[in-house]
Amino acid sequence: MLPEVGMAYLFNTMFGTGILALPRAFASGGWLVSTVTLLSSIALSYVTVTFLIEAIACACGKTAGSEETREGKERITPADMVMEDIAMADKNAGADEWKERKALIEKEPDGCVCCRSGSESDLCLSVFDINKTMSLTDLTAMYFNPVGDILSRIVLLLSIWGSLTMYLTMVPFSLTNLLCKPETDCDKLGNFSSIADEALCWGPLTKISVYRIFLTLFILLVGPFVFFSIQKNKYIQVFASIMSFVVFSIMFVTSVVILARGRGSGTPILADFNAFPSVFGACSVAAVSHTVLPTVVPLIRNKTHLGQGVLVVFATVTLLYLTLCLFVVFVFPKKDIQAVILVNFATCSVVPVVFVIYILGLYTTIKVSANFPVNGVTLSDNLKSMFARFQCSHAWPVDRLLFPLAVIAPPLAISYGTHNIEMIVGITGSYTVNFIQYVIPPTLVYLSRKEARARFGDDVLIKHASPFQHGFWIILALLYAAVGLVVSTVFYVKSLA
């Protein structure tokens, strides 16, 4: 895929449902504490994303070429490994490009091919070229011991299943509240979120029945993408990115107009440390993209500017998050800010145009339609990796049918049973997201660097290496994770007391 499409995947993963819940946490914690927490969470998330990209590159280097040391040599040289792997790596390249790459390799000194870090062109092959698709569990299996690998897999599966359950609940719930009794007159347009589940919605159909109808339609329309390659929904990703900017622009312009007219009624506090746990959790969830990254990055054809692209995505998301949250806390009173911020804007008192209200109301459906297949394919790939040792897992019915069904069935069953799963998703998200974001990547990069230096020498330069090479950054990420886990635990224990 094109680099722009790959960055659209990453943007949609980050700028997803997190933006919908973040403003309420911002208002609860105070604008200063929330701003500092958001900036620190996203900054460390960027650090660990670069760690993960470097770990993927090291994993590709570990599997490149022959796995056995040649007779008469103490270790395999990078040049030998690249020359052996050139046919596979260039099988999709044109003849001219193949010759150009081979010429670059042949003129390099022995042992320096993999050290072409920071070259202006992506033509030069390297043992660290990210040209193999692998899941996060492939990386943990490659570098972690068996106990760490199993724990990481469990955490990852719970995290993605929790996200899919949240997606499957949000879409039919938002559609039901928006379309239960659709109106074209703004004065008659109501908020149906307070209607009881057994109240009539469409003729004899109750609200809960309509919810399940929308859930069925959504899974029939979007669910099949889980059975196909992640590239099959690239147009959805691009469209969702455009919709994200449209919806953000609507909320941004509306907030500016309200504040310019002096109608803003928000008086945000500076800080409320009692709300820090909810702020920390919301900011961490808003910054995560690590589960999808190993699936997306290998599909990008030209990775010359991969690092710059990721940085631009993080900077853009940070600016959008911070701008919207600060505007919202000055526009709406703290007590009126809803858990899903679109509810505040999708009213005639704020946006007196029915068409725009429906655009805001349908945004959740569009956004989830982009994120659901990506997370579903990621979970399916990880399930396949877990059971790869069993021969039956490679059979077509198991590989193409059973694994995708295992991805969809559990969250679908929960979503059919209830739409009040905030506590379940909150608990799994608070713990698993922190682990995936701030524990797995720094641990992977530490072990992968150690292995790469042992295999290629201490002077090896890893292609796509993180700019954060000092051990301080690894320790900082792990400490940040520990703080998050402790704070989340204290918060949930106090809420149960």
PDB file of C-alpha atoms in Angstrom, residues 54 58 75 128 445-462 465 469-471 474:
ATOM      1  CA  GLU A  54      12.672  -1.167  15.497  1.00  0.00           C
ATOM      2  CA  CYS A  58      15.196  -6.638  14.112  1.00  0.00           C
ATOM      3  CA  ARG A  75      29.147 -15.589  12.125  1.00  0.00           C
ATOM      4  CA  PHE A 128      16.517  -5.167   8.568  1.00  0.00           C
ATOM      5  CA  VAL A 445      13.271  -3.479  21.733  1.00  0.00           C
ATOM      6  CA  TYR A 446      15.692  -4.242  24.588  1.00  0.00           C
ATOM      7  CA  LEU A 447      15.784  -7.956  23.748  1.00  0.00           C
ATOM      8  CA  SER A 448      15.872  -7.421  19.973  1.00  0.00           C
ATOM      9  CA  ARG A 449      18.753  -4.927  20.192  1.00  0.00           C
ATOM     10  CA  LYS A 450      20.666  -7.342  22.388  1.00  0.00           C
ATOM     11  CA  GLU A 451      20.133 -10.201  19.926  1.00  0.00           C
ATOM     12  CA  ALA A 452      20.995  -8.081  16.851  1.00  0.00           C
ATOM     13  CA  ARG A 453      24.268  -6.889  18.393  1.00  0.00           C
ATOM     14  CA  ALA A 454      25.211 -10.419  19.381  1.00  0.00           C
ATOM     15  CA  ARG A 455      24.568 -11.657  15.861  1.00  0.00           C
ATOM     16  CA  PHE A 456      25.888  -8.809  13.707  1.00  0.00           C
ATOM     17  CA  GLY A 457      28.306  -7.049  16.045  1.00  0.00           C
ATOM     18  CA  ASP A 458      28.133  -4.164  18.484  1.00  0.00           C
ATOM     19  CA  ASP A 459      28.600  -1.600  15.705  1.00  0.00           C
ATOM     20  CA  VAL A 460      25.516  -2.687  13.755  1.00  0.00           C
ATOM     21  CA  LEU A 461      23.171   0.073  12.615  1.00  0.00           C
ATOM     22  CA  ILE A 462      19.573  -1.104  12.445  1.00  0.00           C
ATOM     23  CA  ALA A 465      15.861   2.167  14.390  1.00  0.00           C
ATOM     24  CA  GLN A 469      18.485   4.581  21.816  1.00  0.00           C
ATOM     25  CA  HIS A 470      19.421   5.340  25.424  1.00  0.00           C
ATOM     26  CA  GLY A 471      18.263   2.870  28.061  1.00  0.00           C
ATOM     27  CA  ILE A 474      13.039   2.016  28.172  1.00  0.00           C
TER      28      ILE A 474
END
